[in-house]
Short mmCIF file of C-alpha atoms and ligand atoms in Angstrom, two decimals:
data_model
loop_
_atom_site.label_atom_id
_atom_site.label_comp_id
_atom_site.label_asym_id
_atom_site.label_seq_id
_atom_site.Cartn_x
_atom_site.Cartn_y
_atom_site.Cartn_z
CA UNK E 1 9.28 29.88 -3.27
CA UNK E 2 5.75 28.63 -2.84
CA UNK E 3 3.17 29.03 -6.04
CA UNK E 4 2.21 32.35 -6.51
CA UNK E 5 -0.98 30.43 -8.83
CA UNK E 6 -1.78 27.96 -6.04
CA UNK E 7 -2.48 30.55 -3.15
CA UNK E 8 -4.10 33.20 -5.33
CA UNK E 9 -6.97 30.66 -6.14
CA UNK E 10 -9.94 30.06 -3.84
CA UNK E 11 -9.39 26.34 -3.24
CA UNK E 12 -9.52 23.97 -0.22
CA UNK E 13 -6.16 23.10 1.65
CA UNK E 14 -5.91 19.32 -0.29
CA UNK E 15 -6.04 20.79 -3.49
CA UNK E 16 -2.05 21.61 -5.24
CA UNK E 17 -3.48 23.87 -7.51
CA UNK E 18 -1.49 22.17 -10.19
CA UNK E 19 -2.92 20.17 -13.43
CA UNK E 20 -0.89 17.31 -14.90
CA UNK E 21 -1.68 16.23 -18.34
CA UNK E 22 -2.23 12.93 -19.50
CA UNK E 23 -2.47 12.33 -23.46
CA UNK E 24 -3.05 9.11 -24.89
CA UNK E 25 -1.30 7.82 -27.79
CA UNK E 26 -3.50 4.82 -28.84
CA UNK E 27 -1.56 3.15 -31.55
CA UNK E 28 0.24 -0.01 -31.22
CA UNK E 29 2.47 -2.00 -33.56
CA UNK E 30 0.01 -4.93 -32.83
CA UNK E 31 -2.12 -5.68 -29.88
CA UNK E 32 -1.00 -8.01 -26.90
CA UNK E 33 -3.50 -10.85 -26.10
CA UNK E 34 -4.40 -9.50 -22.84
CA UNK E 35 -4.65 -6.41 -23.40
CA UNK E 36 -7.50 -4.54 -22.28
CA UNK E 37 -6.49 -0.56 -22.90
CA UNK E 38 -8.21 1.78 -25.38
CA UNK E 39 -6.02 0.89 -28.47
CA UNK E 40 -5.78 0.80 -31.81
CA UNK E 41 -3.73 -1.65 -34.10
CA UNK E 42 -1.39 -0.13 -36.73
CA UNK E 43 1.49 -1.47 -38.00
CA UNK E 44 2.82 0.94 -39.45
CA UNK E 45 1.77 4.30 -38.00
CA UNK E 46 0.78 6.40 -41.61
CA UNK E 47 2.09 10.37 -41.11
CA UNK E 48 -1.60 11.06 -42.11
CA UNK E 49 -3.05 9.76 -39.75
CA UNK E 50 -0.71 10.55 -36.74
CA UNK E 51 -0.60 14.54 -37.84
CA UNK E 52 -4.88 14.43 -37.56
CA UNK E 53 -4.69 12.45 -34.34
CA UNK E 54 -2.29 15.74 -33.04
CA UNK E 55 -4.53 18.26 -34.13
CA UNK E 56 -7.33 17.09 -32.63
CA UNK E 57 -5.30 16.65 -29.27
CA UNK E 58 -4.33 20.01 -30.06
CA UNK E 59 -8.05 21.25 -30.68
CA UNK E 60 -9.26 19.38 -27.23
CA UNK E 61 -6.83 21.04 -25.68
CA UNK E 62 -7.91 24.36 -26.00
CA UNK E 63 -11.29 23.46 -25.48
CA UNK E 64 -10.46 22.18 -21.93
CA UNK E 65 -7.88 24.10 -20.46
CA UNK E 66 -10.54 26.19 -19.30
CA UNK E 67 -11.55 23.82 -16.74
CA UNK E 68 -8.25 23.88 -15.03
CA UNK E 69 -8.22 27.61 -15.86
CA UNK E 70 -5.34 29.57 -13.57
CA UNK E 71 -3.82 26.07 -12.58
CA UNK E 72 -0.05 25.76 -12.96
CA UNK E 73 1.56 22.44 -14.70
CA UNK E 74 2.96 20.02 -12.75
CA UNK E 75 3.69 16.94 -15.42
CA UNK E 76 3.05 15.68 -18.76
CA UNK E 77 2.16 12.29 -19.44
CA UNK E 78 1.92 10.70 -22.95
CA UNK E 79 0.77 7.13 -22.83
CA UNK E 80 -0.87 4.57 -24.78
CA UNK E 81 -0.90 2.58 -26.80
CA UNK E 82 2.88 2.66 -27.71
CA UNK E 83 3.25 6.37 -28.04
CA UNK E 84 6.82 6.28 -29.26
CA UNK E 85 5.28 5.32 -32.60
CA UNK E 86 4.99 9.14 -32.74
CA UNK E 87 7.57 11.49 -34.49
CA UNK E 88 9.59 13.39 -32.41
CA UNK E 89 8.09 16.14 -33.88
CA UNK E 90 4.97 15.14 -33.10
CA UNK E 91 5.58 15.76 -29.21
CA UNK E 92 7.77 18.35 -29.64
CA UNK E 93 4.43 19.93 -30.98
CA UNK E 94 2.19 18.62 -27.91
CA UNK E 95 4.39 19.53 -25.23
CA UNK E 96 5.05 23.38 -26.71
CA UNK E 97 0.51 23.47 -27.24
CA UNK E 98 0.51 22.21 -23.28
CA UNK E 99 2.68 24.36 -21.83
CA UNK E 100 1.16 27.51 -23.83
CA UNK E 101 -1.73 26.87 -21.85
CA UNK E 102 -0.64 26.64 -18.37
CA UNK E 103 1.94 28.06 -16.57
CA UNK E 104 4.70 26.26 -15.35
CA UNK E 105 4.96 25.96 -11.16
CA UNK E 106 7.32 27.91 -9.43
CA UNK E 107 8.84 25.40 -7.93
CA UNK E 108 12.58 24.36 -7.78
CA UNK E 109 11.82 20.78 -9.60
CA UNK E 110 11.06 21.18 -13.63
CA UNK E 111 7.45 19.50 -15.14
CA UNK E 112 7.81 15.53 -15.10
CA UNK E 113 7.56 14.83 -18.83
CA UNK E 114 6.88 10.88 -19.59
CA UNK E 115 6.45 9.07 -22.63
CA UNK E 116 5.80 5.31 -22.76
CA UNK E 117 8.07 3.61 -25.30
CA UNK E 118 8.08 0.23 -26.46
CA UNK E 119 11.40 -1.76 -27.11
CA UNK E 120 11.63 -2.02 -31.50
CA UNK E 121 14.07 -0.38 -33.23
CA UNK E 122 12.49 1.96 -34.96
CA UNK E 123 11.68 3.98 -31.55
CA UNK E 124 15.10 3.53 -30.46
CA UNK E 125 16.40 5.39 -33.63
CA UNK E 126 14.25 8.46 -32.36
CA UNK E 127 15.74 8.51 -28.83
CA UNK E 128 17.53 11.41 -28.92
CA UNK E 129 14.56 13.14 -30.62
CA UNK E 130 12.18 12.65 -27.68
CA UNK E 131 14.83 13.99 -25.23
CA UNK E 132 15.31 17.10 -27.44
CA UNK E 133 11.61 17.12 -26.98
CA UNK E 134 11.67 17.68 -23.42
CA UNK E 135 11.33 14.17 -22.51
CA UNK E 136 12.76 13.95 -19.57
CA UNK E 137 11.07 10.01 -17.85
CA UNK E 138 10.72 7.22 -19.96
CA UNK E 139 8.44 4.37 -18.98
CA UNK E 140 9.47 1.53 -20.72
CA UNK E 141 7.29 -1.62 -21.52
CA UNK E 142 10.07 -4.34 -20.86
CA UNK E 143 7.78 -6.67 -19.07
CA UNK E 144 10.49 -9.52 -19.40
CA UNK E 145 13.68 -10.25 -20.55
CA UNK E 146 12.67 -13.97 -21.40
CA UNK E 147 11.84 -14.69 -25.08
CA UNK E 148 10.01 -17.38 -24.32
CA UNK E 149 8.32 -15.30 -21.85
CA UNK E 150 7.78 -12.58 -24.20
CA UNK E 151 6.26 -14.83 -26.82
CA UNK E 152 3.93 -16.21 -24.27
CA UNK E 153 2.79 -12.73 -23.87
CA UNK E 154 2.31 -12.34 -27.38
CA UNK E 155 4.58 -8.85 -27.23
CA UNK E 156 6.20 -7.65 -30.30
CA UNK E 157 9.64 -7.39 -29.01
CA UNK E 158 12.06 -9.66 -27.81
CA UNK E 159 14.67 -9.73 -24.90
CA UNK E 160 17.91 -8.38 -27.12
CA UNK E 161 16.04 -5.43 -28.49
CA UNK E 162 14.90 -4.74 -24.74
CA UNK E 163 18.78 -4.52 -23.43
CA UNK E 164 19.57 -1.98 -26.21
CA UNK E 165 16.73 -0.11 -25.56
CA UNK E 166 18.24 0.32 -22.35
CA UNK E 167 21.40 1.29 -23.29
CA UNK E 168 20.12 3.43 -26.09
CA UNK E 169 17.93 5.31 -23.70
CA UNK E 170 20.94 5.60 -20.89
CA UNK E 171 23.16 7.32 -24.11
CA UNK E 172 20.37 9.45 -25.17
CA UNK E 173 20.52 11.60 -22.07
CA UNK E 174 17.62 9.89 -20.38
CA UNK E 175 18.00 9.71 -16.86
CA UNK E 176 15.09 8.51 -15.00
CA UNK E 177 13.62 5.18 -16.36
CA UNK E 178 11.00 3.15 -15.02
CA UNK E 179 10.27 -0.39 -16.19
CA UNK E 180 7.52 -2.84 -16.52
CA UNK E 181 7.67 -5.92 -15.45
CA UNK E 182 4.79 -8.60 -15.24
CA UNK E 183 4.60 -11.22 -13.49
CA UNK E 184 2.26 -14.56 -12.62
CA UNK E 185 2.41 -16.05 -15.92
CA UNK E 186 0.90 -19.28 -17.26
CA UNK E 187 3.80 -21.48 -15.90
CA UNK E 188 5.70 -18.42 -14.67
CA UNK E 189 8.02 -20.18 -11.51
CA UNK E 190 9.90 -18.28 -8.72
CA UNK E 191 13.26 -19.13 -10.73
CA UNK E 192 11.80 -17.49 -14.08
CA UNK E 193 10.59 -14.82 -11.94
CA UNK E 194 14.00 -14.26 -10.42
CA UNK E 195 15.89 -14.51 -13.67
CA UNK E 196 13.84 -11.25 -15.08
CA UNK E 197 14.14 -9.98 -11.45
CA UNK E 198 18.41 -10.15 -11.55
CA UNK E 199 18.63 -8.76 -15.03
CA UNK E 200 16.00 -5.87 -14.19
CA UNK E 201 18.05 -4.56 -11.15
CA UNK E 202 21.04 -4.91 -13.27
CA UNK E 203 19.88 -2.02 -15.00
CA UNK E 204 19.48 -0.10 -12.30
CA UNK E 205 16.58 1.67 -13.28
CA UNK E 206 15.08 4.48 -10.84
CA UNK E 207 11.72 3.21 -10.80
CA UNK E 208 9.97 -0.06 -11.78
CA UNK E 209 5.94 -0.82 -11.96
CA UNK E 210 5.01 -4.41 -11.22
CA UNK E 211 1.85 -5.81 -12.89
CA UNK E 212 0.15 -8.86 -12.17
CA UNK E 213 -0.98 -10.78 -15.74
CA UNK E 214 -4.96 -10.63 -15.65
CA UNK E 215 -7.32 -12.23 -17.79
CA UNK E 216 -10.04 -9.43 -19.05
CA UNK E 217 -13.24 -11.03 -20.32
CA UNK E 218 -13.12 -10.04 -23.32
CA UNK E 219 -9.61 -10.52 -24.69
CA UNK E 220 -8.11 -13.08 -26.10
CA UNK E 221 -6.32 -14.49 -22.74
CA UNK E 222 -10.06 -14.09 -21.11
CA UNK E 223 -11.34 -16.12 -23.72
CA UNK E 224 -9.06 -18.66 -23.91
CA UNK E 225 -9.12 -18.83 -19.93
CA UNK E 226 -12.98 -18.98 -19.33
CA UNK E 227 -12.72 -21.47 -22.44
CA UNK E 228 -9.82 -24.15 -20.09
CA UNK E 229 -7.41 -23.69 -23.13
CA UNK E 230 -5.22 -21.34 -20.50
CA UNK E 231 -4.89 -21.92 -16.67
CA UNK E 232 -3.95 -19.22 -14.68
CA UNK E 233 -0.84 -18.94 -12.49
CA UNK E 234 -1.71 -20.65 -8.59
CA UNK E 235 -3.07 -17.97 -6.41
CA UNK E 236 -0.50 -19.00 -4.03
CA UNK E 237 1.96 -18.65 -6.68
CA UNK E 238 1.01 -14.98 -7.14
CA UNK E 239 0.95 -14.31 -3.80
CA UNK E 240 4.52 -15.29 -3.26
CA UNK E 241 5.55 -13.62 -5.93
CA UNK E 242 4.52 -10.42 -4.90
CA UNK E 243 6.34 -10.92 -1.31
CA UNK E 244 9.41 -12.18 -3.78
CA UNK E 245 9.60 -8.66 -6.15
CA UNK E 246 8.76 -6.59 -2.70
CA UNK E 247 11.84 -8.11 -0.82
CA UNK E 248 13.69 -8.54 -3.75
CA UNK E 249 14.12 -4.84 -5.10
CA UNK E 250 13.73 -3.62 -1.38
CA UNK E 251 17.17 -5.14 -0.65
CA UNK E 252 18.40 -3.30 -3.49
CA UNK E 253 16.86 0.17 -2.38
CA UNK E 254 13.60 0.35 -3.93
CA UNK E 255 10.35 1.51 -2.03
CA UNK E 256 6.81 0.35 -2.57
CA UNK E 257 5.77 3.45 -2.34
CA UNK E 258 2.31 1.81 -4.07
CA UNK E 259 1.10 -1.39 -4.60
CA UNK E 260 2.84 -1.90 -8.02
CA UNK E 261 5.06 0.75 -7.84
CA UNK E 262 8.82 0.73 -6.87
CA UNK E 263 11.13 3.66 -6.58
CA UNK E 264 13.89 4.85 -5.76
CA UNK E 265 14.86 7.39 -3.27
CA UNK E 266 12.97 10.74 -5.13
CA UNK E 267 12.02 8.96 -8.37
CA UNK E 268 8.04 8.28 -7.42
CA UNK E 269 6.15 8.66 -10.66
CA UNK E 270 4.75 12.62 -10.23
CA UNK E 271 2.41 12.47 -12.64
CA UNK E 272 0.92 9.09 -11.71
CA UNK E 273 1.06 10.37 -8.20
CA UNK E 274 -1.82 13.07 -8.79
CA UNK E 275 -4.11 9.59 -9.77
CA UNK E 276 -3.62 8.30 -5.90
CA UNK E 277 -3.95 11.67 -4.34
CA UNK E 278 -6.62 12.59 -6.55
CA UNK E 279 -5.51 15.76 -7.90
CA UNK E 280 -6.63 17.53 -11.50
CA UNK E 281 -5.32 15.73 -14.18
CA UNK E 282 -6.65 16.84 -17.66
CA UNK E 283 -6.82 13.72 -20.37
CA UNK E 284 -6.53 13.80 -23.81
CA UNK E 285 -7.06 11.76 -27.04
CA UNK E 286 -9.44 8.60 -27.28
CA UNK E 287 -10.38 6.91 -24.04
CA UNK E 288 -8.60 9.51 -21.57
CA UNK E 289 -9.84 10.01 -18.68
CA UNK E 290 -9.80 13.63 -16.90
CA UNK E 291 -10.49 14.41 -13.25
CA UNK E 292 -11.59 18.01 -13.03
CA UNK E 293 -11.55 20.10 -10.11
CA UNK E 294 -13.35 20.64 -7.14
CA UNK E 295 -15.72 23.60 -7.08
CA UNK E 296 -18.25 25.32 -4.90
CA UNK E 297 -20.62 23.41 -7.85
CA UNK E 298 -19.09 20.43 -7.95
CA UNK E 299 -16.99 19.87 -3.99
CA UNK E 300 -15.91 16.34 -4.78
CA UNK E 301 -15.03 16.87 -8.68
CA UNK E 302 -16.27 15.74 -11.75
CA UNK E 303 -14.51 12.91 -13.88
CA UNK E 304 -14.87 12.82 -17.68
CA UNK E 305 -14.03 9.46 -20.12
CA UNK E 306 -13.67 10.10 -23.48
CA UNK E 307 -15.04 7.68 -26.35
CA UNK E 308 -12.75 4.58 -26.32
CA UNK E 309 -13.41 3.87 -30.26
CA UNK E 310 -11.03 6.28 -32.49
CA UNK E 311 -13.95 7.13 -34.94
CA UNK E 312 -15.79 8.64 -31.79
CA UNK E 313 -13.35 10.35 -30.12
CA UNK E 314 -12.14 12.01 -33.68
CA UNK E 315 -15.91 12.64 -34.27
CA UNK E 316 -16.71 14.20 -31.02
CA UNK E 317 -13.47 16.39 -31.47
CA UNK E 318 -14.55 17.67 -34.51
CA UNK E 319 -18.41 18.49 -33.59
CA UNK E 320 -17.34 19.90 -30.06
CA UNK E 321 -14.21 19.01 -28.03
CA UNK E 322 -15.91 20.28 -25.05
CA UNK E 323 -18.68 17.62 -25.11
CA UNK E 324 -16.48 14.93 -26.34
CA UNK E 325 -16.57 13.21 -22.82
CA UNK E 326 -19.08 11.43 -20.60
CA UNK E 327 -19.11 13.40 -17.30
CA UNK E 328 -19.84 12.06 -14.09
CA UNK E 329 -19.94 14.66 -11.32
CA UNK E 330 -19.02 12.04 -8.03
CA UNK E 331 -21.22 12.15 -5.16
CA UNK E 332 -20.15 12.11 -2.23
CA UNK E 333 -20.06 8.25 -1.22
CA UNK E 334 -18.19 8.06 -4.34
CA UNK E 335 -15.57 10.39 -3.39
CA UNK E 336 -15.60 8.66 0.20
CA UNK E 337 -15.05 5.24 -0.85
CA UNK E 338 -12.31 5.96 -3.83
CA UNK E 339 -10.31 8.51 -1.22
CA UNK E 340 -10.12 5.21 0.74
CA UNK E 341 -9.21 3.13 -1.89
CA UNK E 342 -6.69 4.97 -3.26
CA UNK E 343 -4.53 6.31 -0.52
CA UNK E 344 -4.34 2.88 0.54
CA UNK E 345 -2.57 2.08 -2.68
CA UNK E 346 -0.15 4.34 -1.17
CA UNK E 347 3.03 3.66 1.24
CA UNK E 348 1.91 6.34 3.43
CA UNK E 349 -1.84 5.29 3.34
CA UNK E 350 -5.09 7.28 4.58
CA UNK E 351 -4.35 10.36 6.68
CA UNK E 352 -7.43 10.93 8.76
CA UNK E 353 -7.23 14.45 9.63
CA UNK E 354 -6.75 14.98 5.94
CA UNK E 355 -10.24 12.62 5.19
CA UNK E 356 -11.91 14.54 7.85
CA UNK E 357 -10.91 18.08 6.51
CA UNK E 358 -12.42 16.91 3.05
CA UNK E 359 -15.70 15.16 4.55
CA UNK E 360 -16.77 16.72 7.42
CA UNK E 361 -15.98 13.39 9.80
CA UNK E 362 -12.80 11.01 10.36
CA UNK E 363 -13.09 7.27 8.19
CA UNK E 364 -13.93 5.52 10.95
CA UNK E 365 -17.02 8.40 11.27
CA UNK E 366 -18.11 6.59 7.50
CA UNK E 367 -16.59 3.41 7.51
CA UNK E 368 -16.84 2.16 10.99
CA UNK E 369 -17.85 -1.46 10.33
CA UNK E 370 -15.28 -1.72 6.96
CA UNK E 371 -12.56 -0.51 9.62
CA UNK E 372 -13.21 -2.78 12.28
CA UNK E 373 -13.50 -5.69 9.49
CA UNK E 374 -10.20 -5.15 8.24
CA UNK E 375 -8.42 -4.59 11.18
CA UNK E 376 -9.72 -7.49 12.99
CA UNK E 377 -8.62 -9.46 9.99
CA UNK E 378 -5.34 -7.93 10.18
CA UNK E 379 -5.05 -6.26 7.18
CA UNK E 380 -5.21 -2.85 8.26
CA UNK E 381 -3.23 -1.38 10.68
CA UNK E 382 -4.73 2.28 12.68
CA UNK E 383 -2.72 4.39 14.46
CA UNK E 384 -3.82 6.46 17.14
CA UNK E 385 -4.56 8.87 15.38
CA UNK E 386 -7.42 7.25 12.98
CA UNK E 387 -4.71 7.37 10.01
CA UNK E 388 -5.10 3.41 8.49
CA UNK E 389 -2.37 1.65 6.43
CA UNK E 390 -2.56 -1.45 4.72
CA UNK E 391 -0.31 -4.70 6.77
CA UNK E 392 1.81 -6.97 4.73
CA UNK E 393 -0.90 -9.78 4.84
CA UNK E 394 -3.37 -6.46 3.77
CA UNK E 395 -1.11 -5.45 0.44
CA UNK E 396 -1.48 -9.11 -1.25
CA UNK E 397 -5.60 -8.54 -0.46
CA UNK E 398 -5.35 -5.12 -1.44
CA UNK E 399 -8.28 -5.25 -4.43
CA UNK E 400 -10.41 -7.25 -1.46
CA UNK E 401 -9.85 -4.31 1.31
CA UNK E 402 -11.14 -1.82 -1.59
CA UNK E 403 -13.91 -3.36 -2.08
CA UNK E 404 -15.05 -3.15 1.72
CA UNK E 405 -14.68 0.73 1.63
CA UNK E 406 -15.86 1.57 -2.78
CA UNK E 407 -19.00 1.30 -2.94
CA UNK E 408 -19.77 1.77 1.15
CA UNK E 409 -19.25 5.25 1.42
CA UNK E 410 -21.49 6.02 4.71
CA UNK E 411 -23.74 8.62 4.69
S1 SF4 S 501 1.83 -2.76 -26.21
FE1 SF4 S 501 0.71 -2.26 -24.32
S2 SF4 S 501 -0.99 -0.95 -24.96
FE2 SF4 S 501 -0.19 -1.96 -26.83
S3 SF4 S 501 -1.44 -3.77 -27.07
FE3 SF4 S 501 0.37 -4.42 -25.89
S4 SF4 S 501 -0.26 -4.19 -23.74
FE4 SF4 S 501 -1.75 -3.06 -24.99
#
């Protein structure tokens, strides 16, 4: 049956009609040298101070849902941070305040409902608690299963607490897992690589996201990089390593379905899935981000960042949750360029008739030059049709082929 919510509203063909929510969880047992996310360092997570941080969600919430206002729910995201430092009850709360305020989608598949979880025991202990609370997708942030590899990092856990996580999670009920792994380390070979890459598919899990390590001015691993106290991992290194991890978990039945993201068959990541097609997602908590949908007002959509430092965002909340964002409404060249961008993140890539339904003319009607620049460099393939995918050679250059088309947007 198709959604009754959808077709009522008055809202352009590329539009689902749905909202998925996104609430971030900011705390973290302690923060990872390279870390660049909107975080906040607590040890020990104090009930105080997790029960304000859920009210406020709670209050922004129903400050906002108006913006998505007659939108059905299509998934629920909580990440972080290390939002498993949360009480079951805690999300057992935030899941029953988000699905009061939008309906659920008619269709046959139930909301995608992820939480992020770090390997330590204490989250493990509460397993059973998050499935009871609906949890139904666990993202977990394994990134290796190499102590020494895991020091290097600077993470918190280490490789033993990372298998039982696994197996807790597997006799908690959980049945769609999706694992980090990272990859181009300091001294990182193809054989360490491998060794994480065996155990990982060992585990079978039904989705994995690949991350290359960067170095983010600003953070420690920045630092100590622009300072020659770390050297990066060979570019040719990296690149090989991302052909490695692509062939690797393809032979064992996993698409890359997007640049870091394997899956497989009917396990793509739903929620993360609205980012890349650039539908409504509503975001929560300190340093969320929200994109809002298109109106007659606003036809390409408005974004909205909330304040990154907890102070602020708690601040803002409590003055007015509906100004506790900076909005940016996207002009069009904006719109142009990131619609590129991110449906070439995808398998499928850039539909034209789709681009030209949105803006009026096909991408090669905007981009004509950025087109003809990748192609002839071969690392975009067109069909006859206009639609443009990335080529092998264009996946491992994927940040360069963005930046032809963001910021370029035609007129
Ligand atoms: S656990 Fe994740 S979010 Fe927390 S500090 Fe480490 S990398 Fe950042």
């Amino acid at each position: 049956m198709s959604d009754p919510v959808a077709q009522s509203a008055d809202r352009p063909a590329f539009d689902d009609g749905q909202v998925g929510v996104y609430l971030h969880l900011p705390f973290c047992e302690r923060i990872c040298p390279y870390c660049d996310f909107a975080v906040v360092a607590a040890r020990t997570l104090q009930p105080a101070d997790e029960d304000r941080y859920v009210l406020a969600l709670e209050r922004e919430l129903a400050a906002r849902r108006k913006d998505f206002v007659s939108r059905s729910l299509s998934s629920i995201y909580f990440g972080g941070g290390t939002p498993s430092l949360f009480r079951p009850e805690s999300l057992v709360r935030l899941v029953g305040a988000v699905a009061a305020a939008f309906p659920a989608a008619s269709s046959p598949e139930p909301i995608e409902i992820t939480l992020e979880l770090n390997p330590s025991t204490v989250e493990l202990a509460r397993l059973p608690g998050f499935r009871a609370a609906g949890i139904d997708r666990l993202s977990i942030g394994i990134q290796s299963f190499q102590d020494a590899l895991l020091k290097r990092l600077g993470r918190a856990h280490r490789a033993a607490v990372a298998r039982e996580a696994l197996l807790a999670a597997r006799a908690a009920g959980f049945e769609n897992l999706s694992l980090d792994l990272i990859f181009a380390l300091p001294e990182q070979t193809l054989d360490l690589l491998d060794r994480d890459l065996d155990e990982l598919i060992g585990h079978r899990p039904e989705h994995v996201s690949t991350y290359e390590l960067t170095f983010e001015p600003g953070t420690p691993f920045g630092r100590a990089v622009a300072a020659g106290r770390l050297a990066r991992c060979d570019e040719d290194l990296a690149a090989r390593m991302i052909e490695h991890v692509e062939a690797r978990l393809g032979a064992e039945g996993y698409a890359r379905y997007e640049i870091s993201s394997y899956a497989q068959p009917g396990r793509r990541s739903r929620h993360n899935a609205r980012y890349w097609q650039r539908q409504s997602v509503l975001g929560l908590g300190m340093g969320a981000h929200s994109f809002e949908p298109r109106t007659a007002e606003h036809p390409h959509g408005r974004r909205r960042a909330n304040p990154r430092s907890l102070d602020a965002w708690l601040r803002a909340v409590a003055a007015d949750p509906d100004r506790a964002g900076e909005v940016e409404e996207l002009a069009p060249e904006t719109a142009r360029g990131e619609a590129v961008f991110l449906a070439l993140r995808q398998r499928e890539g850039l539909c034209a008739a789709g681009f030209e339904a949105e803006f009026g003319r096909t991408p090669r009607g905007f981009f004509e030059a950025e087109v003809a620049t990748a192609v002839d460099r071969g690392w975009l393939e067109e069909a006859s049709s206009g639609d443009l995918r990335l080529t092998p050679a264009g996946r491992l250059l994927a940040d360069s082929v963005a930046a032809l088309f963001v910021g370029a947007g035609g007129d």
